[in-house]
């Protein structure tokens, strides 16, 4: 019989894609979000896992916006550290395999160097710092956990509950396409570059890591599609027929990581390969962005 998996943060961006991926592979999957249990509250997670025998917990629930974490640091610590402590402690106590979603932000500014899982971590903001604390808590209570440093996943529905689909806390791809579609100015951080990974490729990697029983730290993303963010803004203009004059070069915010270069050689070694190219992925996102309310209705 296939293993039973509990996914926290099931209503979030990654969770909404991961659950169907796991179910299609035959896993028995349950999901919880804040409506079902407040992981910040002692005893809530313990109560959830006491109802069924789970083999694996995939802990996705978190406050993920870099900007919002800077604005609300107490909430960031509560959601990303305190909640993870309760989850990890209970998994360790019950012998449940724990899979923790961390972030590539933990590496911080390291210039043009290609970063492996053994590279130093030098977080530059509250979000990255809380996720690194989460990694340490996980290793404390579940030494054989799987820790995934997710790097630049993107796709439709990349908007958290309670926040505007675009603007503060939003992924750049969503913003670029929305701004181009509605002929708004498109600020682009000078010198910024990324290697984006379409969300279905991200969740495929997660499933493969689970199926192969992997443990330790893994970079999860792409290293073969690095592109300047200005070029992505130009693609957004091309796809929407917007003038390139909308693009504005602006300095990156203080402490924001401008260049991200993560090595995926460890992930590629287990047989994972990305399947969705950047242009194809942006077209998929645009189809969703076109269904969103216009700026005058927000």
Short mmCIF file of C-alpha atoms in Angstrom, two decimals, residues 6 60 80 103 110 162 165 184 199 231 283:
data_model
loop_
_atom_site.label_atom_id
_atom_site.label_comp_id
_atom_site.label_asym_id
_atom_site.label_seq_id
_atom_site.Cartn_x
_atom_site.Cartn_y
_atom_site.Cartn_z
CA UNK A 6 0.34 14.89 5.29
CA UNK A 60 5.24 23.72 3.24
CA UNK A 80 8.51 29.99 9.99
CA UNK A 103 14.57 28.48 0.25
CA UNK A 110 27.67 35.28 -3.15
CA UNK A 162 -5.51 37.94 1.53
CA UNK A 165 -2.46 39.15 -7.06
CA UNK A 184 1.80 49.99 -16.32
CA UNK A 199 6.08 24.79 -10.65
CA UNK A 231 15.06 40.18 -20.54
CA UNK A 283 2.60 31.98 -21.60
#
